[in-house]
């Protein structure tokens, strides 16, 4: 039992809670700035001059995303959301107001996430952020360059440039680790081998992609290839943003990694989920990818919306572990047993029976669907595997509850950077120590809260839409470096086309006119 170690680490950590990086930078900058600034006080309500505003949404001209967003932190200010106002305006080429939709997510601790969607090419975007009718920080922010909607197909920069303008972090360790196994890829040799090995239509769903001159081509293998909508969507999206190198690769549409260590050779295949016994090159899960692409769109649950829709005050959350999900893993049944044995610690039930249908009598009845946001009425969450790693982990982390994570051979693209006892509490695969770890958390509420906050900060620094895009830019960029064969579109591939491009890639035209 390493609860003692846990306490020790938490004690050390207490002094160094992970701070959101961008915010620290801004604060330093702000300190310098505030020397020149005559502060206006807000009476007893706090110091609006300490407001920090940062985020990719302030650089909408070169950070193009489906939903732009930025953060506003108002320390010590008893904020009433009706006192807080954001107006975002811009104009079209014809000098008409352009269509922009924005919304504010209130994190209820004086911190807001502002999101906005740009529906057409805009210029002179002006972002005003006001508290009690006064501009705060450096508001209004004016973007005097062309801002494209995310639908525009106007790639101008190559990936290395994009990585810089997006402020992407260095190559994530998972990519380095994966590509160590594939220092050079000659597809003329590998391609037939991959197809021969994995063309098993009933059990494998795999797509072969070629990117040539920023156009996407593919051929899929398998009976169920509907999930190619996710890989298509992200590839089309990055191709709209960056000039991609010519590339060839395979994407595994299934959950289980394919290039397992029991096979005679290693195959460079991109997968949503990794495992310690396979060589697949990991990318963000389709769930997280989709939530980045459909932010302020079709998807309700995303890494930002969670933060504005949950009970955000730790002390108001109930000190229990809450879990809902389907029966996709035997250990989940153990969880149901534990929850019955210790109802004062665990509230868990299954929402669907599929894998263990015969045992519904024992582990049922299945419970009603409950909104994911309601999970955070509780302090403790469990990231327990289903068929593979639980794709909800990023959402659990960002919700600000304490995440307990059973040991597992499966992992997502960011686990390499996630640290036990710092960002989450590890538990045994069979959950045999879950009870005592929950009791530890109940008895050490401050320590538990710190780990929960660290987990949330980690998510805000590594798992938001900007980071998901950065990860894809990096993966494609690094793949480009190791592919040694000539990239050509094969005869039986089909073009995955962009939506009709209604955008005039203005800047280029203007430059040409000059
Ligand atoms: C408010 O909570 C968020 C997480 O929800 C955190 O990142 C932020 O730093 C907090 N802001 C303040 C002003 O305490
Ligand atoms: C759950 O408890 C029942 C009754 O004690 C036991 O028979 C069953 O094996 C347990 N299930 C699991 C998955 O451990
Ligand atoms: C478990 O949680 C659900 C949903 O919040 C609630 O309706 C139910 O009463 C809880 N069960 C127990 C035993 O607390």
Coordinates of C-alpha atoms and ligand atoms in Angstrom, one line a residue:
X1 CA 0.0 0.0 0.0
X2 CA 1.6 3.3 -1.0
X3 CA -0.7 5.7 0.7
X4 CA 2.2 6.9 2.8
X5 CA 4.2 7.6 -0.3
X6 CA 1.2 9.4 -1.7
X7 CA 0.9 11.7 1.4
X8 CA 4.6 12.5 1.1
X9 CA 4.4 13.4 -2.5
X10 CA 1.3 15.5 -2.0
X11 CA 3.1 17.4 0.8
X12 CA 6.0 18.2 -1.5
X13 CA 3.6 19.1 -4.2
X14 CA 1.4 21.3 -2.2
X15 CA 4.2 23.9 -2.6
X16 CA 4.2 23.6 -6.4
X17 CA 0.7 23.2 -7.7
X18 CA 1.0 23.1 -11.5
X19 CA 0.1 26.5 -12.8
X20 CA -1.4 27.0 -16.3
X21 CA 1.7 27.9 -18.3
X22 CA 0.2 30.6 -20.4
X23 CA -1.2 32.3 -17.4
X24 CA 2.2 32.4 -15.7
X25 CA 3.7 34.0 -18.8
X26 CA 0.9 36.5 -19.0
X27 CA 1.2 37.4 -15.3
X28 CA 4.9 38.2 -15.7
X29 CA 4.1 40.3 -18.7
X30 CA 1.3 41.9 -16.8
X31 CA 3.5 42.8 -13.8
X32 CA 5.7 44.8 -16.2
X33 CA 2.7 46.3 -17.8
X34 CA 0.9 47.2 -14.6
X35 CA 3.8 49.5 -13.6
X36 CA 2.5 51.8 -16.4
X37 CA -1.1 51.3 -15.5
X38 CA -3.2 53.4 -13.2
X39 CA -5.4 51.0 -11.4
X40 CA -9.1 51.6 -11.0
X41 CA -10.5 49.8 -7.9
X42 CA -13.8 48.1 -7.8
X43 CA -14.5 48.9 -4.1
X44 CA -14.9 45.8 -2.0
X45 CA -15.4 43.6 -5.0
X46 CA -11.7 43.1 -5.8
X47 CA -9.2 44.1 -8.3
X48 CA -10.2 44.0 -11.9
X49 CA -6.8 45.3 -12.9
X50 CA -5.5 41.9 -12.1
X51 CA -7.6 40.3 -14.7
X52 CA -5.7 38.0 -17.0
X53 CA -6.9 37.2 -20.5
X54 CA -5.1 34.7 -22.6
X55 CA -5.6 31.9 -25.1
X56 CA -5.6 31.0 -28.8
X57 CA -8.8 32.9 -29.5
X58 CA -6.9 36.2 -29.2
X59 CA -4.8 35.1 -32.2
X60 CA -7.7 34.0 -34.5
X61 CA -5.8 35.2 -37.6
X62 CA -3.3 32.4 -37.4
X63 CA -4.8 29.9 -35.0
X64 CA -7.8 28.6 -37.0
X65 CA -10.1 26.3 -35.1
X66 CA -13.8 25.4 -35.3
X67 CA -14.4 27.2 -32.1
X68 CA -11.9 29.9 -31.0
X69 CA -11.6 30.3 -27.3
X70 CA -9.8 32.3 -24.6
X71 CA -9.7 32.5 -20.9
X72 CA -10.5 35.3 -18.5
X73 CA -9.4 35.1 -14.9
X74 CA -10.6 37.6 -12.4
X75 CA -8.9 36.9 -9.1
X76 CA -10.5 38.0 -5.9
X77 CA -13.5 39.3 -7.7
X78 CA -16.9 38.3 -6.6
X79 CA -18.0 38.0 -10.1
X80 CA -21.6 38.0 -11.0
X81 CA -21.9 36.7 -14.6
X82 CA -24.3 39.5 -15.4
X83 CA -21.6 41.9 -14.6
X84 CA -19.3 40.3 -17.1
X85 CA -19.7 41.1 -20.7
X86 CA -17.9 40.0 -23.9
X87 CA -18.7 41.5 -27.3
X88 CA -17.0 40.1 -30.4
X89 CA -17.5 42.0 -33.7
X90 CA -15.9 42.0 -37.1
X91 CA -16.6 43.0 -40.7
X92 CA -16.9 41.2 -44.0
X93 CA -15.1 42.1 -47.2
X94 CA -18.3 44.2 -48.0
X95 CA -18.0 46.0 -44.6
X96 CA -21.0 44.3 -43.2
X97 CA -21.0 42.9 -39.7
X98 CA -19.8 39.3 -39.9
X99 CA -21.5 36.4 -38.5
X100 CA -19.9 35.4 -35.2
X101 CA -21.5 33.4 -32.5
X102 CA -20.1 33.5 -29.0
X103 CA -20.8 32.0 -25.6
X104 CA -19.4 32.3 -22.2
X105 CA -18.7 29.3 -19.9
X106 CA -18.7 30.4 -16.3
X107 CA -16.3 28.3 -14.1
X108 CA -17.9 30.0 -11.1
X109 CA -14.6 30.8 -9.4
X110 CA -14.0 34.1 -11.2
X111 CA -12.7 32.4 -14.2
X112 CA -14.5 32.2 -17.6
X113 CA -13.9 30.5 -20.9
X114 CA -15.1 32.6 -23.9
X115 CA -15.8 30.7 -27.1
X116 CA -16.7 32.1 -30.5
X117 CA -17.3 30.7 -33.9
X118 CA -16.5 32.6 -37.0
X119 CA -18.9 31.7 -39.9
X120 CA -17.3 33.7 -42.7
X121 CA -14.1 35.5 -43.5
X122 CA -13.8 38.5 -41.2
X123 CA -11.5 41.4 -40.7
X124 CA -11.0 43.9 -37.9
X125 CA -12.3 41.6 -35.3
X126 CA -12.6 43.4 -32.0
X127 CA -13.0 41.5 -28.8
X128 CA -14.2 43.6 -25.9
X129 CA -14.1 42.2 -22.4
X130 CA -15.8 44.2 -19.7
X131 CA -16.5 44.0 -16.1
X132 CA -19.2 46.3 -14.7
X133 CA -19.0 48.2 -18.0
X134 CA -15.3 48.8 -17.9
X135 CA -12.7 47.2 -20.2
X136 CA -10.3 44.9 -18.4
X137 CA -6.8 43.7 -19.1
X138 CA -5.9 44.9 -22.6
X139 CA -9.4 44.9 -23.9
X140 CA -10.5 45.7 -26.5
X141 CA -8.3 43.2 -28.5
X142 CA -8.2 44.1 -32.1
X143 CA -7.2 41.6 -34.8
X144 CA -6.4 43.7 -37.8
X145 CA -5.7 40.8 -40.1
X146 CA -7.9 38.5 -42.0
X147 CA -9.6 35.8 -39.9
X148 CA -10.9 32.8 -41.8
X149 CA -13.7 30.5 -40.7
X150 CA -12.6 27.0 -40.0
X151 CA -14.2 25.8 -43.3
X152 CA -11.8 27.8 -45.4
X153 CA -9.3 25.8 -47.4
X154 CA -6.5 28.3 -47.5
X155 CA -3.4 26.5 -46.1
X156 CA -0.5 28.9 -46.2
X157 CA 2.1 27.7 -43.7
X158 CA 3.9 24.4 -43.5
X159 CA 3.8 22.4 -40.3
X160 CA 7.0 23.7 -38.7
X161 CA 5.6 27.3 -39.1
X162 CA 2.2 26.3 -37.8
X163 CA 3.8 24.6 -34.8
X164 CA 5.4 28.0 -34.0
X165 CA 2.4 30.2 -34.6
X166 CA 0.2 27.9 -32.6
X167 CA 2.7 27.8 -29.7
X168 CA 2.6 24.0 -29.8
X169 CA 4.7 22.3 -27.2
X170 CA 7.8 20.3 -28.3
X171 CA 7.3 16.9 -29.8
X172 CA 5.2 14.9 -27.3
X173 CA 7.2 12.1 -25.7
X174 CA 4.6 9.5 -26.9
X175 CA 5.4 10.3 -30.6
X176 CA 9.2 10.1 -30.0
X177 CA 8.7 6.8 -28.3
X178 CA 6.5 5.4 -31.0
X179 CA 8.7 6.5 -33.9
X180 CA 11.8 5.2 -32.3
X181 CA 10.6 1.8 -33.6
X182 CA 10.2 3.2 -37.1
X183 CA 13.3 5.2 -38.0
X184 CA 12.6 4.8 -41.7
X185 CA 9.5 3.6 -43.5
X186 CA 9.6 2.4 -47.0
X187 CA 6.0 1.9 -48.0
X188 CA 6.9 0.1 -51.2
X189 CA 8.1 -2.7 -48.8
X190 CA 5.7 -2.2 -45.9
X191 CA 2.5 -1.5 -47.7
X192 CA 2.0 -5.0 -49.1
X193 CA 2.9 -6.5 -45.8
X194 CA 0.4 -4.4 -43.8
X195 CA -2.3 -5.2 -46.3
X196 CA -1.5 -8.9 -46.3
X197 CA -1.4 -9.0 -42.5
X198 CA -4.5 -6.9 -41.7
X199 CA -6.9 -7.4 -44.6
X200 CA -9.2 -9.4 -42.4
X201 CA -12.6 -7.9 -43.2
X202 CA -14.6 -9.3 -40.4
X203 CA -12.1 -8.5 -37.6
X204 CA -10.0 -5.5 -38.7
X205 CA -11.1 -2.1 -40.0
X206 CA -8.2 -0.2 -41.5
X207 CA -7.8 2.7 -43.9
X208 CA -4.9 3.4 -46.1
X209 CA -4.3 7.1 -46.6
X210 CA -2.2 9.1 -49.0
X211 CA -1.8 12.9 -48.7
X212 CA -0.5 14.4 -51.9
X213 CA -0.5 18.2 -52.5
X214 CA -2.7 18.7 -49.5
X215 CA -5.4 16.4 -50.9
X216 CA -6.5 13.3 -49.0
X217 CA -6.9 10.0 -50.7
X218 CA -7.9 6.7 -49.1
X219 CA -8.8 3.1 -49.5
X220 CA -10.3 1.2 -46.5
X221 CA -10.2 -2.5 -45.7
X222 CA -12.8 -4.1 -43.6
X223 CA -16.5 -4.7 -43.3
X224 CA -17.2 -1.8 -40.8
X225 CA -15.4 1.3 -41.9
X226 CA -17.9 3.9 -40.8
X227 CA -15.4 5.3 -38.3
X228 CA -13.3 6.6 -41.1
X229 CA -15.6 9.7 -40.7
X230 CA -13.4 10.6 -37.7
X231 CA -10.0 10.1 -39.5
X232 CA -11.3 11.8 -42.6
X233 CA -12.6 14.8 -40.6
X234 CA -9.4 15.5 -38.7
X235 CA -7.2 15.0 -41.8
X236 CA -9.4 17.4 -43.9
X237 CA -9.2 19.8 -41.0
X238 CA -5.4 19.8 -40.7
X239 CA -5.1 20.0 -44.5
X240 CA -7.2 23.2 -44.4
X241 CA -4.8 24.7 -41.9
X242 CA -1.4 23.6 -42.9
X243 CA 0.6 22.8 -46.0
X244 CA 1.2 19.1 -45.3
X245 CA 4.1 17.1 -46.5
X246 CA 3.2 14.3 -48.9
X247 CA 2.4 11.3 -46.7
X248 CA 1.3 7.7 -46.7
X249 CA 0.0 5.9 -43.7
X250 CA -2.6 3.5 -42.3
X251 CA -5.2 4.3 -39.7
X252 CA -6.7 1.6 -37.5
X253 CA -10.4 2.4 -37.1
X254 CA -10.8 -0.2 -34.3
X255 CA -10.2 0.3 -30.6
X256 CA -7.5 -2.5 -30.1
X257 CA -4.0 -1.7 -31.3
X258 CA -3.0 -3.9 -34.2
X259 CA 0.7 -4.1 -34.4
X260 CA 1.0 -6.5 -31.4
X261 CA 4.3 -7.8 -30.2
X262 CA 3.4 -11.4 -30.9
X263 CA 3.5 -10.7 -34.6
X264 CA 6.7 -11.4 -36.5
X265 CA 7.1 -7.8 -37.6
X266 CA 6.4 -4.3 -36.4
X267 CA 3.9 -2.3 -38.5
X268 CA 3.6 1.5 -38.4
X269 CA -0.1 1.9 -37.9
X270 CA -1.9 4.9 -36.4
X271 CA -4.3 4.0 -33.7
X272 CA -6.6 5.7 -31.2
X273 CA -5.4 3.6 -28.3
X274 CA -2.0 2.1 -27.4
X275 CA -1.0 -0.8 -25.2
X276 CA 2.3 -1.9 -23.7
X277 CA 2.2 -5.0 -25.9
X278 CA 2.0 -3.3 -29.3
X279 CA 3.8 -0.9 -31.6
X280 CA 1.0 1.2 -32.9
X281 CA 1.6 5.0 -33.2
X282 CA -0.9 6.7 -31.0
X283 CA -3.1 9.6 -31.9
X284 CA -5.8 11.3 -29.8
X285 CA -9.0 9.2 -29.5
X286 CA -11.8 9.7 -32.0
X287 CA -13.9 10.9 -29.1
X288 CA -11.5 13.7 -28.1
X289 CA -10.7 14.5 -31.7
X290 CA -14.4 14.8 -32.5
X291 CA -15.1 17.0 -29.6
X292 CA -12.3 19.4 -30.8
X293 CA -13.7 19.4 -34.3
X294 CA -17.3 19.8 -33.2
X295 CA -16.7 22.3 -30.4
X296 CA -19.7 24.6 -30.4
X297 CA -21.2 22.3 -33.0
X298 CA -22.9 18.9 -32.9
X299 CA -21.1 17.7 -29.7
X300 CA -22.4 18.8 -26.3
X301 CA -19.6 17.3 -24.3
X302 CA -16.2 18.7 -24.9
X303 CA -13.2 19.8 -22.9
X304 CA -14.5 23.3 -22.5
X305 CA -18.2 22.7 -22.0
X306 CA -17.5 20.4 -19.1
X307 CA -15.9 23.3 -17.3
X308 CA -18.9 25.6 -17.6
X309 CA -21.5 23.0 -16.8
X310 CA -20.4 21.3 -13.6
X311 CA -20.6 22.0 -9.9
X312 CA -17.2 23.7 -9.7
X313 CA -16.8 24.1 -6.0
X314 CA -14.9 21.2 -4.5
X315 CA -16.5 21.5 -1.1
X316 CA -19.9 21.3 -2.6
X317 CA -19.2 17.9 -4.3
X318 CA -20.2 14.8 -2.4
X319 CA -17.3 12.7 -1.1
X320 CA -18.2 9.6 -3.0
X321 CA -16.9 7.9 -6.1
X322 CA -19.5 8.1 -8.9
X323 CA -19.4 5.9 -12.0
X324 CA -21.8 5.0 -14.9
X325 CA -21.0 3.0 -18.0
X326 CA -21.5 -0.2 -19.8
X327 CA -20.4 -3.7 -19.0
X328 CA -17.4 -3.8 -21.4
X329 CA -15.0 -5.1 -18.8
X330 CA -15.1 -7.8 -16.1
X331 CA -13.6 -5.3 -13.6
X332 CA -16.5 -3.1 -14.1
X333 CA -18.7 -5.8 -12.6
X334 CA -16.3 -5.9 -9.6
X335 CA -17.0 -2.2 -9.2
X336 CA -20.7 -2.9 -9.0
X337 CA -20.0 -5.4 -6.3
X338 CA -17.9 -2.9 -4.4
X339 CA -20.6 -0.3 -4.8
X340 CA -23.1 -2.6 -3.2
X341 CA -20.8 -3.4 -0.4
X342 CA -19.8 0.2 0.3
X343 CA -22.7 2.4 -0.8
X344 CA -21.3 5.1 1.5
X345 CA -18.2 5.3 -0.6
X346 CA -19.2 4.3 -4.1
X347 CA -22.2 5.0 -6.3
X348 CA -21.8 2.9 -9.4
X349 CA -24.1 1.2 -11.8
X350 CA -24.2 -0.1 -15.3
X351 CA -26.2 1.7 -18.0
X352 CA -26.1 -1.1 -20.6
X353 CA -25.6 -4.8 -20.8
X354 CA -23.9 -6.2 -23.9
X355 CA -20.9 -8.2 -23.0
X356 CA -22.3 -9.9 -19.9
X357 CA -25.9 -10.0 -20.9
X358 CA -26.5 -13.2 -19.0
X359 CA -25.5 -11.6 -15.8
X360 CA -27.9 -8.7 -15.9
X361 CA -29.8 -10.4 -13.1
X362 CA -26.7 -10.2 -10.9
X363 CA -25.3 -6.8 -11.8
X364 CA -28.5 -5.1 -12.9
X365 CA -30.9 -3.6 -13.2
X366 CA -29.4 -1.1 -15.5
X367 CA -29.7 2.5 -14.5
X368 CA -31.1 5.5 -16.3
X369 CA -28.8 7.6 -18.4
X370 CA -27.4 10.5 -16.5
X371 CA -25.7 13.6 -17.9
X372 CA -21.9 13.4 -17.8
X373 CA -22.0 16.9 -16.2
X374 CA -23.7 15.4 -13.2
X375 CA -20.7 13.1 -12.5
X376 CA -19.1 16.1 -11.0
X377 CA -21.6 16.4 -8.2
X378 CA -19.1 13.9 -6.8
X379 CA -15.5 14.3 -5.7
X380 CA -14.2 11.0 -6.9
X381 CA -14.2 9.5 -10.4
X382 CA -12.9 6.3 -11.8
X383 CA -11.1 6.0 -15.2
X384 CA -11.7 2.2 -15.5
X385 CA -11.0 0.4 -18.8
X386 CA -13.8 -0.7 -21.0
X387 CA -12.6 -2.8 -24.0
X388 CA -9.5 -0.6 -24.0
X389 CA -8.5 2.7 -22.2
X390 CA -11.6 4.7 -21.2
X391 CA -11.8 7.5 -23.7
X392 CA -13.6 9.6 -21.2
X393 CA -10.3 10.1 -19.2
X394 CA -9.6 13.6 -20.5
X395 CA -13.1 14.7 -19.6
X396 CA -12.8 13.3 -16.2
X397 CA -9.6 15.1 -15.6
X398 CA -10.8 18.4 -16.7
X399 CA -13.9 18.2 -14.6
X400 CA -11.9 18.9 -11.5
X401 CA -12.8 15.8 -9.5
X402 CA -10.1 13.4 -8.2
X403 CA -9.5 10.7 -10.7
X404 CA -8.7 7.1 -9.6
X405 CA -7.1 5.1 -12.3
X406 CA -6.7 1.3 -12.3
X407 CA -3.5 0.0 -13.6
X408 CA -3.8 -1.1 -17.2
X409 CA -1.8 -2.0 -20.2
X410 CA -3.8 0.3 -22.4
X411 CA -3.1 4.0 -22.7
X412 CA -4.0 7.1 -24.6
X413 CA -1.7 9.5 -26.3
X414 CA -1.1 11.7 -23.2
X415 CA -0.6 9.1 -20.5
X416 CA 3.1 9.3 -21.0
X417 CA 3.0 12.8 -19.4
X418 CA 0.5 11.9 -16.7
X419 CA 2.0 11.1 -13.3
X420 CA 0.5 8.9 -10.7
X421 CA 0.0 10.6 -7.3
X422 CA 0.3 13.9 -8.9
X423 CA -2.5 14.0 -11.5
X424 CA -4.4 11.0 -10.4
X425 CA -4.5 8.3 -7.8
X426 CA -3.4 4.9 -9.1
X427 CA -5.4 1.8 -8.0
X428 CA -4.9 -1.9 -8.7
X429 CA -6.4 -3.4 -11.9
X430 CA -8.8 -5.6 -9.9
X431 CA -9.8 -2.6 -7.7
X432 CA -8.8 -4.5 -4.6
X433 CA -7.4 -1.3 -3.1
X434 CA -10.0 1.1 -4.3
X435 CA -11.9 1.1 -1.0
X436 CA -8.9 2.1 1.1
X437 CA -7.8 4.7 -1.4
X438 CA -11.2 6.3 -1.3
X439 CA -11.0 6.3 2.4
X440 CA -7.6 7.9 2.2
X441 CA -9.0 10.7 0.0
X442 CA -11.8 11.3 2.4
X443 CA -9.4 11.6 5.3
X444 CA -7.0 13.8 3.3
X445 CA -9.3 16.2 1.6
X446 CA -6.8 18.9 1.0
X447 CA -4.3 16.6 -0.6
X448 CA -7.1 15.0 -2.7
X449 CA -8.2 18.4 -3.9
X450 CA -4.6 19.3 -4.9
X451 CA -4.3 16.2 -7.0
X452 CA -7.7 16.9 -8.6
X453 CA -6.6 20.5 -9.4
X454 CA -3.3 19.2 -10.9
X455 CA -5.3 16.8 -13.1
X456 CA -7.5 19.6 -14.2
X457 CA -4.6 21.9 -14.9
X458 CA -2.9 19.2 -16.8
X459 CA -6.0 18.8 -19.0
X460 CA -6.2 22.5 -19.5
X461 CA -2.5 22.6 -20.5
X462 CA -2.4 19.5 -22.7
X463 CA -5.8 18.2 -23.8
X464 CA -7.8 21.2 -25.2
X465 CA -8.6 21.5 -28.9
X466 CA -5.5 23.5 -29.6
X467 CA -3.4 20.7 -28.1
X468 CA -5.2 18.0 -30.0
X469 CA -4.5 19.8 -33.3
X470 CA -0.9 20.3 -32.2
X471 CA -0.6 16.6 -31.6
X472 CA -1.8 15.8 -35.1
X473 CA 0.5 18.4 -36.6
X474 CA 3.4 16.8 -34.8
X475 CA 2.5 13.2 -35.7
X476 CA 2.1 14.1 -39.4
X477 CA 5.3 16.1 -39.4
X478 CA 7.3 13.4 -37.8
X479 CA 5.9 10.7 -40.1
X480 CA 6.9 12.9 -43.0
X481 CA 10.5 12.7 -41.8
X482 CA 10.7 8.9 -41.7
X483 CA 8.9 8.0 -44.9
X484 CA 11.5 7.3 -47.5
X485 CA 9.4 6.0 -50.3
X486 CA 8.0 8.2 -53.0
X487 CA 4.4 9.2 -52.1
X488 CA 2.0 8.5 -54.9
X489 CA -1.8 8.1 -55.1
X490 CA -2.6 4.5 -55.8
X491 CA -5.1 3.7 -58.5
X492 CA -7.8 2.3 -56.3
X493 CA -7.8 5.1 -53.9
X494 CA -10.6 7.6 -53.7
X495 CA -10.4 11.3 -53.1
X496 CA -11.8 12.5 -49.7
X497 CA -12.9 15.9 -50.8
X498 CA -13.2 19.1 -48.8
X499 CA -16.5 20.8 -48.7
X500 CA -16.8 23.3 -51.5
X501 CA -14.5 26.1 -50.7
X502 CA -16.6 29.3 -50.5
X503 CA -13.7 31.3 -49.2
X504 CA -11.6 33.6 -51.2
X505 CA -8.1 33.0 -49.8
X506 CA -7.8 36.8 -49.6
X507 CA -4.3 37.4 -48.4
X508 CA -2.9 35.7 -51.3
X509 CA -5.0 37.6 -53.7
X510 CA -4.1 40.9 -52.1
X511 CA -0.4 40.0 -52.3
X512 CA -0.8 39.1 -55.9
X513 CA -2.5 42.4 -56.6
X514 CA 0.3 44.3 -55.0
Ligands
LIG1 C1 -10.8 28.6 -11.6 O1 -10.9 27.2 -11.9 C2 -10.2 26.8 -13.0 C3 -10.5 25.4 -13.3 O2 -11.9 25.2 -13.4 C4 -8.7 27.1 -12.8 O3 -8.0 26.7 -13.9 C5 -8.5 28.6 -12.6 O4 -7.2 28.9 -12.3 C6 -9.4 29.1 -11.4 N1 -9.4 30.5 -11.4 C7 -9.2 31.2 -10.3 C8 -9.3 32.7 -10.5 O5 -9.1 30.8 -9.3
LIG2 C1 -19.6 -10.2 -7.2 O1 -20.1 -10.8 -6.1 C2 -20.7 -12.0 -6.3 C3 -21.4 -12.4 -5.0 O2 -20.5 -12.3 -3.9 C4 -19.7 -13.0 -6.7 O3 -20.3 -14.3 -6.9 C5 -19.1 -12.5 -8.0 O4 -18.0 -13.4 -8.4 C6 -18.5 -11.1 -7.8 N1 -18.2 -10.6 -9.2 C7 -17.0 -10.3 -9.5 C8 -16.8 -9.8 -10.9 O5 -16.0 -10.3 -8.8
LIG3 C1 -26.6 7.3 -6.8 O1 -26.7 8.4 -7.7 C2 -27.9 8.6 -8.3 C3 -27.8 9.7 -9.3 O2 -27.3 10.9 -8.7 C4 -29.0 8.9 -7.3 O3 -30.2 9.1 -7.9 C5 -29.0 7.7 -6.3 O4 -29.9 8.0 -5.2 C6 -27.6 7.5 -5.7 N1 -27.6 6.2 -4.9 C7 -27.2 6.2 -3.7 C8 -27.3 4.8 -3.1 O5 -26.8 7.1 -3.1

